């Protein structure tokens, strides 16, 4: 049973790698972005509230995000483990996730941090915007999201590093190479 997070700036390949790692380990990949988009598409109350923040490139407030994540982590498919992508993003969310897991007598095993330089991320995200038509991927919004990542989310990385469960992984290179580096990093943290 493995419970893990994958963190990194927008465009670092978290979603792609989460799917690959979940397949290799036989655990479910949970993307908060997908949870948000499903709620927005379904026009749920939480989804409509989240949409206004997403459209501006801002993070969805903790109160909304925590409710969505708590609900998702209550599903049967997470009992054997999970790989969570996009949460937690704030120190308060780190505490909330710890509380959610502690209520089940569990804790995180490993936190993977994908690292990629900002200019590479802007290039990747602009290319993705052209391909997919995602409204949250124009250059100004992208740069705003990267600034938010650096000012808010890096606090999360520091907290997990202090717990000794953080593994930094270079996110540049072929997809298979990055996946192999991630698997080695997981073994390095869990096996130690």
Coordinates of N, CA and C in Angstrom, one line a residue:
X1 N 0.8 -1.2 0.0 CA 0.0 0.0 0.0 C 0.9 1.2 0.0
X2 N 0.8 2.0 -1.0 CA 1.6 3.2 -1.1 C 0.7 4.5 -1.3
X3 N 0.9 5.4 -0.4 CA 0.2 6.7 -0.5 C 1.2 7.8 -0.8
X4 N 1.1 8.4 -1.9 CA 2.1 9.4 -2.3 C 1.5 10.6 -3.0
X5 N 2.3 11.7 -3.1 CA 1.9 12.9 -3.8 C 2.9 13.1 -4.9
X6 N 2.5 13.8 -5.9 CA 3.4 14.3 -6.9 C 3.2 15.8 -7.0
X7 N 4.2 16.6 -6.8 CA 4.1 18.0 -6.9 C 5.1 18.6 -7.9
X8 N 4.8 19.8 -8.3 CA 5.7 20.4 -9.3 C 4.9 21.6 -9.9
X9 N 5.6 22.5 -10.6 CA 4.9 23.6 -11.2 C 4.0 23.1 -12.4
X10 N 3.0 24.0 -12.7 CA 2.2 23.7 -13.9 C 3.0 23.4 -15.1
X11 N 2.7 22.3 -15.8 CA 3.4 21.9 -17.0 C 4.6 21.1 -16.8
X12 N 4.9 20.6 -15.6 CA 6.1 19.8 -15.3 C 5.9 18.4 -15.6
X13 N 4.7 18.0 -16.0 CA 4.5 16.6 -16.4 C 3.8 15.7 -15.3
X14 N 3.3 16.4 -14.3 CA 2.7 15.7 -13.2 C 1.6 14.7 -13.6
X15 N 0.7 15.2 -14.4 CA -0.4 14.3 -14.8 C 0.1 13.1 -15.6
X16 N 0.9 13.3 -16.6 CA 1.5 12.2 -17.4 C 2.2 11.2 -16.5
X17 N 3.1 11.7 -15.6 CA 3.8 10.8 -14.7 C 2.9 10.1 -13.7
X18 N 1.9 10.8 -13.2 CA 1.0 10.2 -12.2 C 0.3 9.0 -12.8
X19 N -0.1 9.1 -14.1 CA -0.8 8.0 -14.7 C 0.2 6.8 -14.9
X20 N 1.4 7.1 -15.3 CA 2.4 6.1 -15.5 C 2.8 5.4 -14.2
X21 N 3.0 6.2 -13.2 CA 3.4 5.6 -11.9 C 2.3 4.8 -11.3
X22 N 1.1 5.3 -11.4 CA -0.1 4.6 -10.8 C -0.2 3.2 -11.5
X23 N 0.0 3.2 -12.8 CA -0.1 1.9 -13.6 C 1.0 1.0 -13.1
X24 N 2.2 1.5 -12.9 CA 3.3 0.6 -12.5 C 3.1 0.1 -11.1
X25 N 2.5 0.9 -10.2 CA 2.4 0.5 -8.8 C 1.0 -0.1 -8.5
X26 N 0.1 0.0 -9.4 CA -1.3 -0.6 -9.2 C -2.1 0.2 -8.2
X27 N -1.9 1.5 -8.2 CA -2.7 2.4 -7.3 C -3.4 3.5 -8.2
X28 N -4.4 4.1 -7.6 CA -5.2 5.1 -8.4 C -4.5 6.4 -8.4
X29 N -4.5 7.1 -9.6 CA -4.0 8.5 -9.7 C -5.2 9.4 -9.5
X30 N -5.0 10.4 -8.7 CA -6.1 11.3 -8.4 C -5.6 12.7 -8.7
X31 N -6.1 13.4 -9.7 CA -5.7 14.8 -10.1 C -6.8 15.7 -9.5
X32 N -6.3 16.7 -8.7 CA -7.3 17.7 -8.3 C -7.8 18.5 -9.4
X33 N -7.0 18.7 -10.5 CA -7.4 19.5 -11.6 C -8.6 18.8 -12.3
X34 N -8.5 17.4 -12.4 CA -9.7 16.7 -12.9 C -10.9 16.7 -12.0
X35 N -10.7 16.7 -10.7 CA -11.8 16.8 -9.8 C -12.4 18.2 -10.0
X36 N -11.6 19.3 -10.1 CA -12.2 20.6 -10.3 C -13.0 20.7 -11.6
X37 N -12.3 20.2 -12.7 CA -13.0 20.3 -14.0 C -14.3 19.5 -14.0
X38 N -14.3 18.3 -13.4 CA -15.6 17.5 -13.3 C -16.7 18.3 -12.6
X39 N -16.3 18.9 -11.5 CA -17.3 19.7 -10.7 C -17.7 20.9 -11.5
X40 N -16.8 21.6 -12.2 CA -17.2 22.7 -13.0 C -18.2 22.3 -14.1
X41 N -17.8 21.2 -14.8 CA -18.6 20.7 -15.9 C -20.0 20.3 -15.4
X42 N -20.0 19.7 -14.2 CA -21.3 19.2 -13.6 C -22.1 20.4 -13.0
X43 N -21.5 21.6 -13.0 CA -22.1 22.8 -12.4 C -22.5 22.5 -11.0
X44 N -21.7 21.8 -10.2 CA -22.0 21.7 -8.8 C -21.7 23.0 -8.1
X45 N -22.2 23.2 -6.9 CA -22.0 24.4 -6.1 C -20.5 24.7 -5.9
X46 N -19.8 23.6 -5.6 CA -18.3 23.8 -5.4 C -17.6 24.1 -6.7
X47 N -18.1 23.4 -7.8 CA -17.5 23.6 -9.1 C -17.7 25.0 -9.6
X48 N -18.9 25.6 -9.4 CA -19.1 27.0 -9.8 C -18.3 28.0 -9.0
X49 N -18.1 27.7 -7.8 CA -17.2 28.6 -7.0 C -15.8 28.4 -7.4
X50 N -15.3 27.2 -7.7 CA -14.0 27.0 -8.1 C -13.7 27.6 -9.5
X51 N -14.7 27.6 -10.4 CA -14.5 28.1 -11.7 C -13.9 29.5 -11.8
X52 N -14.5 30.4 -11.0 CA -14.0 31.8 -11.0 C -12.6 32.0 -10.7
X53 N -12.1 31.1 -9.8 CA -10.6 31.2 -9.5 C -9.8 30.6 -10.6
X54 N -10.2 29.4 -11.1 CA -9.5 28.7 -12.2 C -9.4 29.6 -13.4
X55 N -10.5 30.3 -13.8 CA -10.4 31.1 -15.0 C -9.4 32.3 -14.8
X56 N -9.2 32.7 -13.6 CA -8.2 33.8 -13.4 C -6.8 33.3 -13.2
X57 N -6.7 32.0 -13.1 CA -5.3 31.4 -12.9 C -5.0 31.3 -11.4
X58 N -5.9 31.6 -10.6 CA -5.7 31.5 -9.1 C -5.9 30.1 -8.6
X59 N -5.4 29.9 -7.4 CA -5.7 28.6 -6.8 C -7.1 28.7 -6.2
X60 N -7.8 27.6 -6.2 CA -9.1 27.5 -5.6 C -8.9 27.5 -4.1
X61 N -9.7 28.3 -3.3 CA -9.5 28.4 -1.9 C -9.5 27.0 -1.2
X62 N -8.8 27.0 -0.1 CA -8.6 25.7 0.7 C -10.0 25.1 1.1
X63 N -10.9 25.9 1.5 CA -12.2 25.4 2.0 C -12.9 24.6 0.9
X64 N -12.8 25.0 -0.3 CA -13.5 24.3 -1.5 C -12.6 23.1 -1.8
X65 N -11.3 23.3 -2.0 CA -10.4 22.2 -2.4 C -10.5 21.1 -1.4
X66 N -10.4 21.4 -0.1 CA -10.4 20.4 1.0 C -11.6 19.5 0.9
X67 N -12.8 20.1 0.7 CA -14.0 19.4 0.6 C -14.0 18.4 -0.5
X68 N -13.5 18.9 -1.7 CA -13.5 18.0 -2.9 C -12.5 16.8 -2.6
X69 N -11.3 17.1 -2.1 CA -10.3 16.1 -1.8 C -10.8 15.1 -0.8
X70 N -11.3 15.6 0.3 CA -11.8 14.7 1.4 C -12.8 13.7 0.8
X71 N -13.7 14.2 0.0 CA -14.8 13.4 -0.6 C -14.1 12.3 -1.5
X72 N -13.1 12.7 -2.3 CA -12.5 11.8 -3.3 C -11.7 10.7 -2.5
X73 N -11.1 11.1 -1.4 CA -10.3 10.1 -0.7 C -11.1 9.2 0.2
X74 N -12.4 9.4 0.2 CA -13.3 8.5 0.9 C -13.8 7.3 0.0
X75 N -13.4 7.4 -1.3 CA -13.9 6.3 -2.2 C -13.1 5.0 -2.0
X76 N -13.7 3.9 -2.4 CA -13.2 2.6 -2.1 C -11.8 2.4 -2.9
X77 N -11.7 3.0 -4.1 CA -10.5 2.7 -4.9 C -9.2 3.2 -4.3
X78 N -9.2 4.0 -3.2 CA -8.0 4.5 -2.6 C -7.5 3.6 -1.5
X79 N -8.2 2.6 -1.1 CA -7.8 1.7 0.0 C -6.4 1.1 -0.1
X80 N -6.1 0.8 -1.4 CA -4.8 0.1 -1.6 C -3.7 1.1 -1.9
X81 N -4.0 2.4 -1.8 CA -3.0 3.4 -2.1 C -3.5 4.4 -3.1
X82 N -2.7 5.5 -3.3 CA -3.1 6.5 -4.3 C -1.9 7.3 -4.6
X83 N -1.9 8.0 -5.7 CA -1.0 9.0 -6.1 C -1.8 10.3 -6.3
X84 N -1.6 11.3 -5.5 CA -2.4 12.5 -5.5 C -1.6 13.6 -6.3
X85 N -2.2 14.2 -7.3 CA -1.5 15.2 -8.1 C -2.3 16.5 -7.9
X86 N -1.6 17.6 -7.5 CA -2.2 18.9 -7.4 C -2.7 19.3 -6.0
X87 N -2.4 18.5 -5.0 CA -2.8 18.7 -3.6 C -1.9 18.0 -2.7
X88 N -1.5 18.6 -1.6 CA -1.8 19.9 -1.1 C -0.9 21.0 -1.8
X89 N -1.4 22.2 -1.8 CA -0.6 23.3 -2.4 C -0.3 24.4 -1.4
X90 N -0.8 24.3 -0.2 CA -0.6 25.3 0.9 C -0.2 24.5 2.2
X91 N 0.3 25.3 3.1 CA 0.7 24.7 4.4 C -0.6 24.2 5.1
X92 N -1.7 24.9 5.0 CA -2.9 24.5 5.6 C -3.5 23.2 5.0
X93 N -3.3 23.1 3.7 CA -3.7 21.9 3.0 C -2.8 20.7 3.4
X94 N -1.6 20.9 3.7 CA -0.7 19.8 4.2 C -1.3 19.3 5.5
X95 N -1.7 20.2 6.4 CA -2.3 19.8 7.7 C -3.6 19.1 7.5
X96 N -4.4 19.6 6.5 CA -5.7 19.0 6.3 C -5.6 17.6 5.7
X97 N -4.6 17.4 4.8 CA -4.4 16.0 4.3 C -3.9 15.1 5.4
X98 N -3.0 15.6 6.2 CA -2.5 14.7 7.4 C -3.7 14.3 8.2
X99 N -4.6 15.3 8.5 CA -5.8 14.9 9.3 C -6.7 13.9 8.6
X100 N -6.9 14.1 7.3 CA -7.7 13.1 6.6 C -7.1 11.7 6.7
X101 N -5.8 11.6 6.5 CA -5.2 10.3 6.5 C -5.1 9.8 7.9
X102 N -4.8 10.6 8.9 CA -4.7 10.2 10.3 C -6.0 9.6 10.8
X103 N -7.2 10.2 10.3 CA -8.5 9.6 10.7 C -8.7 8.2 10.3
X104 N -7.9 7.8 9.3 CA -7.9 6.4 8.8 C -6.7 5.6 9.4
X105 N -5.9 6.2 10.2 CA -4.7 5.6 10.8 C -3.6 5.4 9.7
X106 N -3.5 6.4 8.8 CA -2.6 6.3 7.7 C -1.7 7.6 7.6
X107 N -0.7 7.5 6.8 CA 0.1 8.7 6.5 C 0.7 8.6 5.2
X108 N 1.3 9.7 4.7 CA 2.0 9.6 3.4 C 3.3 8.8 3.4
X109 N 3.6 8.1 2.3 CA 4.8 7.4 2.2 C 5.9 8.2 1.5
X110 N 5.6 8.9 0.5 CA 6.6 9.6 -0.3 C 5.9 10.8 -1.0
X111 N 6.7 11.9 -1.2 CA 6.3 13.0 -2.0 C 7.3 13.2 -3.1
X112 N 6.9 13.2 -4.3 CA 7.7 13.4 -5.5 C 7.6 14.8 -5.9
X113 N 8.8 15.5 -6.1 CA 8.8 16.8 -6.7 C 9.4 16.8 -8.0
X114 N 8.7 17.1 -9.1 CA 9.2 17.3 -10.4 C 9.8 18.7 -10.6
X115 N 11.0 18.8 -11.0 CA 11.6 20.1 -11.2 C 11.9 20.4 -12.7
X116 N 11.5 21.6 -13.1 CA 11.6 22.0 -14.5 C 11.8 23.6 -14.5
X117 N 12.7 24.1 -15.3 CA 12.9 25.6 -15.3 C 11.7 26.3 -15.9
X118 N 11.4 27.5 -15.4 CA 10.2 28.3 -15.7 C 10.1 28.5 -17.2
X119 N 11.1 28.8 -17.9 CA 11.0 29.1 -19.4 C 10.6 27.9 -20.2
X120 N 11.1 26.7 -19.8 CA 10.7 25.5 -20.4 C 9.2 25.2 -20.1
X121 N 8.7 25.6 -18.9 CA 7.3 25.4 -18.5 C 6.4 26.3 -19.4
X122 N 6.8 27.5 -19.5 CA 6.0 28.5 -20.4 C 5.9 27.9 -21.8
X123 N 7.0 27.5 -22.4 CA 7.0 26.9 -23.7 C 6.0 25.7 -23.8
X124 N 6.1 24.8 -22.8 CA 5.3 23.6 -22.8 C 3.8 24.0 -22.7
X125 N 3.5 24.9 -21.8 CA 2.1 25.2 -21.5 C 1.5 26.0 -22.7
X126 N 2.3 26.9 -23.3 CA 1.7 27.6 -24.5 C 1.4 26.5 -25.6
X127 N 2.3 25.6 -25.8 CA 2.0 24.5 -26.8 C 0.8 23.7 -26.4
X128 N 0.6 23.4 -25.1 CA -0.6 22.6 -24.7 C -1.8 23.4 -24.9
X129 N -1.8 24.8 -24.7 CA -2.9 25.6 -24.9 C -3.4 25.6 -26.3
X130 N -2.4 25.6 -27.3 CA -2.8 25.6 -28.7 C -3.4 24.3 -29.0
X131 N -2.9 23.2 -28.5 CA -3.5 21.8 -28.8 C -4.8 21.6 -28.2
X132 N -5.0 22.0 -26.9 CA -6.2 21.6 -26.2 C -7.3 22.7 -26.1
X133 N -6.9 24.0 -26.3 CA -7.8 25.1 -26.1 C -8.1 25.4 -24.6
X134 N -7.3 24.9 -23.7 CA -7.6 25.2 -22.3 C -7.5 26.7 -22.0
X135 N -8.6 27.2 -21.3 CA -8.7 28.6 -21.1 C -7.7 29.1 -20.0
X136 N -7.2 28.2 -19.3 CA -6.2 28.6 -18.2 C -4.8 28.6 -18.7
X137 N -4.5 28.6 -20.0 CA -3.2 28.5 -20.5 C -2.8 29.6 -21.5
X138 N -3.1 30.9 -21.2 CA -2.5 31.9 -22.0 C -1.3 32.4 -21.2
X139 N -0.3 33.1 -21.9 CA 1.0 33.4 -21.3 C 0.9 34.2 -20.0
X140 N 0.0 35.2 -19.9 CA -0.1 35.9 -18.6 C -0.5 35.1 -17.5
X141 N -1.5 34.3 -17.8 CA -2.1 33.4 -16.7 C -1.0 32.3 -16.4
X142 N -0.3 31.8 -17.3 CA 0.8 30.8 -17.1 C 1.8 31.4 -16.1
X143 N 2.3 32.6 -16.4 CA 3.3 33.2 -15.6 C 2.8 33.5 -14.2
X144 N 1.5 33.9 -14.1 CA 0.9 34.1 -12.8 C 0.8 32.8 -12.0
X145 N 0.4 31.7 -12.7 CA 0.4 30.4 -12.0 C 1.8 30.0 -11.5
X146 N 2.8 30.3 -12.3 CA 4.2 29.9 -11.9 C 4.6 30.7 -10.7
X147 N 4.3 32.0 -10.7 CA 4.6 32.9 -9.5 C 3.9 32.4 -8.3
X148 N 2.6 32.0 -8.4 CA 1.9 31.4 -7.3 C 2.5 30.1 -6.8
X149 N 2.9 29.3 -7.7 CA 3.6 28.1 -7.4 C 4.8 28.4 -6.5
X150 N 5.7 29.3 -7.0 CA 6.9 29.6 -6.3 C 6.7 30.2 -4.9
X151 N 5.7 31.0 -4.8 CA 5.4 31.7 -3.5 C 4.7 30.9 -2.5
X152 N 3.7 30.0 -3.0 CA 2.9 29.3 -2.1 C 3.3 27.8 -2.0
X153 N 3.4 27.1 -3.1 CA 3.6 25.7 -3.0 C 5.0 25.2 -2.5
X154 N 6.0 26.0 -2.7 CA 7.3 25.6 -2.3 C 7.4 25.4 -0.7
X155 N 6.5 26.1 0.0 CA 6.4 25.9 1.4 C 6.0 24.4 1.7
X156 N 5.1 23.9 0.9 CA 4.7 22.5 1.0 C 5.9 21.6 0.9
X157 N 6.7 21.8 -0.1 CA 7.9 21.0 -0.4 C 8.8 21.0 0.8
X158 N 9.0 22.2 1.4 CA 9.9 22.3 2.6 C 9.3 21.5 3.7
X159 N 8.0 21.5 3.9 CA 7.4 20.7 5.0 C 7.7 19.2 4.8
X160 N 7.5 18.7 3.6 CA 7.7 17.3 3.4 C 9.2 16.9 3.4
X161 N 10.1 17.9 3.0 CA 11.5 17.6 3.1 C 11.9 17.4 4.6
X162 N 11.3 18.2 5.5 CA 11.6 18.1 6.9 C 11.1 16.8 7.5
X163 N 10.1 16.2 6.8 CA 9.6 14.9 7.3 C 10.4 13.7 6.7
X164 N 11.3 14.0 5.8 CA 12.2 13.0 5.2 C 11.5 12.1 4.2
X165 N 10.4 12.6 3.6 CA 9.7 11.8 2.6 C 9.7 12.5 1.2
X166 N 10.5 13.5 1.0 CA 10.5 14.2 -0.3 C 11.6 13.6 -1.2
X167 N 11.3 13.4 -2.4 CA 12.2 13.0 -3.4 C 12.1 13.9 -4.6
X168 N 13.2 14.7 -4.9 CA 13.3 15.6 -6.0 C 13.7 14.8 -7.3
X169 N 12.9 15.1 -8.4 CA 13.2 14.4 -9.6 C 13.2 15.4 -10.8
X170 N 14.3 15.3 -11.6 CA 14.4 16.2 -12.8 C 13.3 15.8 -13.8
X171 N 12.5 16.8 -14.1 CA 11.4 16.5 -15.0 C 11.7 16.8 -16.5
X172 N 12.9 17.0 -16.8 CA 13.3 17.2 -18.2 C 13.8 15.9 -18.8
X173 N 13.5 15.7 -20.1 CA 13.9 14.5 -20.8 C 12.7 13.7 -21.3
X174 N 13.0 12.6 -21.9 CA 11.9 11.7 -22.5 C 11.0 11.2 -21.3
X175 N 9.8 11.0 -21.7 CA 8.8 10.6 -20.7 C 9.3 9.3 -19.9
X176 N 9.8 8.3 -20.7 CA 10.2 7.1 -20.1 C 11.4 7.3 -19.1
X177 N 12.3 8.2 -19.5 CA 13.4 8.5 -18.6 C 13.0 9.1 -17.3
X178 N 12.0 10.1 -17.4 CA 11.5 10.7 -16.2 C 10.8 9.7 -15.3
X179 N 10.0 8.8 -15.9 CA 9.4 7.7 -15.2 C 10.4 6.8 -14.4
X180 N 11.4 6.5 -15.1 CA 12.4 5.6 -14.5 C 13.1 6.3 -13.3
X181 N 13.4 7.7 -13.5 CA 14.0 8.4 -12.4 C 13.0 8.5 -11.2
X182 N 11.7 8.6 -11.5 CA 10.7 8.6 -10.4 C 10.7 7.3 -9.7
X183 N 10.7 6.2 -10.4 CA 10.6 4.9 -9.7 C 11.8 4.7 -8.9
X184 N 13.0 5.1 -9.3 CA 14.2 5.0 -8.5 C 14.1 5.9 -7.3
X185 N 13.5 7.1 -7.4 CA 13.4 8.0 -6.3 C 12.4 7.4 -5.2
X186 N 11.3 6.8 -5.7 CA 10.4 6.1 -4.8 C 11.1 5.0 -4.0
X187 N 11.8 4.2 -4.7 CA 12.6 3.1 -4.0 C 13.5 3.7 -3.0
X188 N 14.2 4.8 -3.3 CA 15.1 5.5 -2.4 C 14.5 6.0 -1.1
X189 N 13.2 6.5 -1.2 CA 12.6 7.0 0.0 C 11.9 5.8 0.8
X190 N 11.2 5.0 0.1 CA 10.4 3.9 0.8 C 11.4 2.9 1.3
X191 N 12.4 2.6 0.5 CA 13.4 1.6 0.9 C 14.4 2.0 2.0
X192 N 14.4 3.3 2.3 CA 15.4 3.7 3.3 C 14.9 3.6 4.7

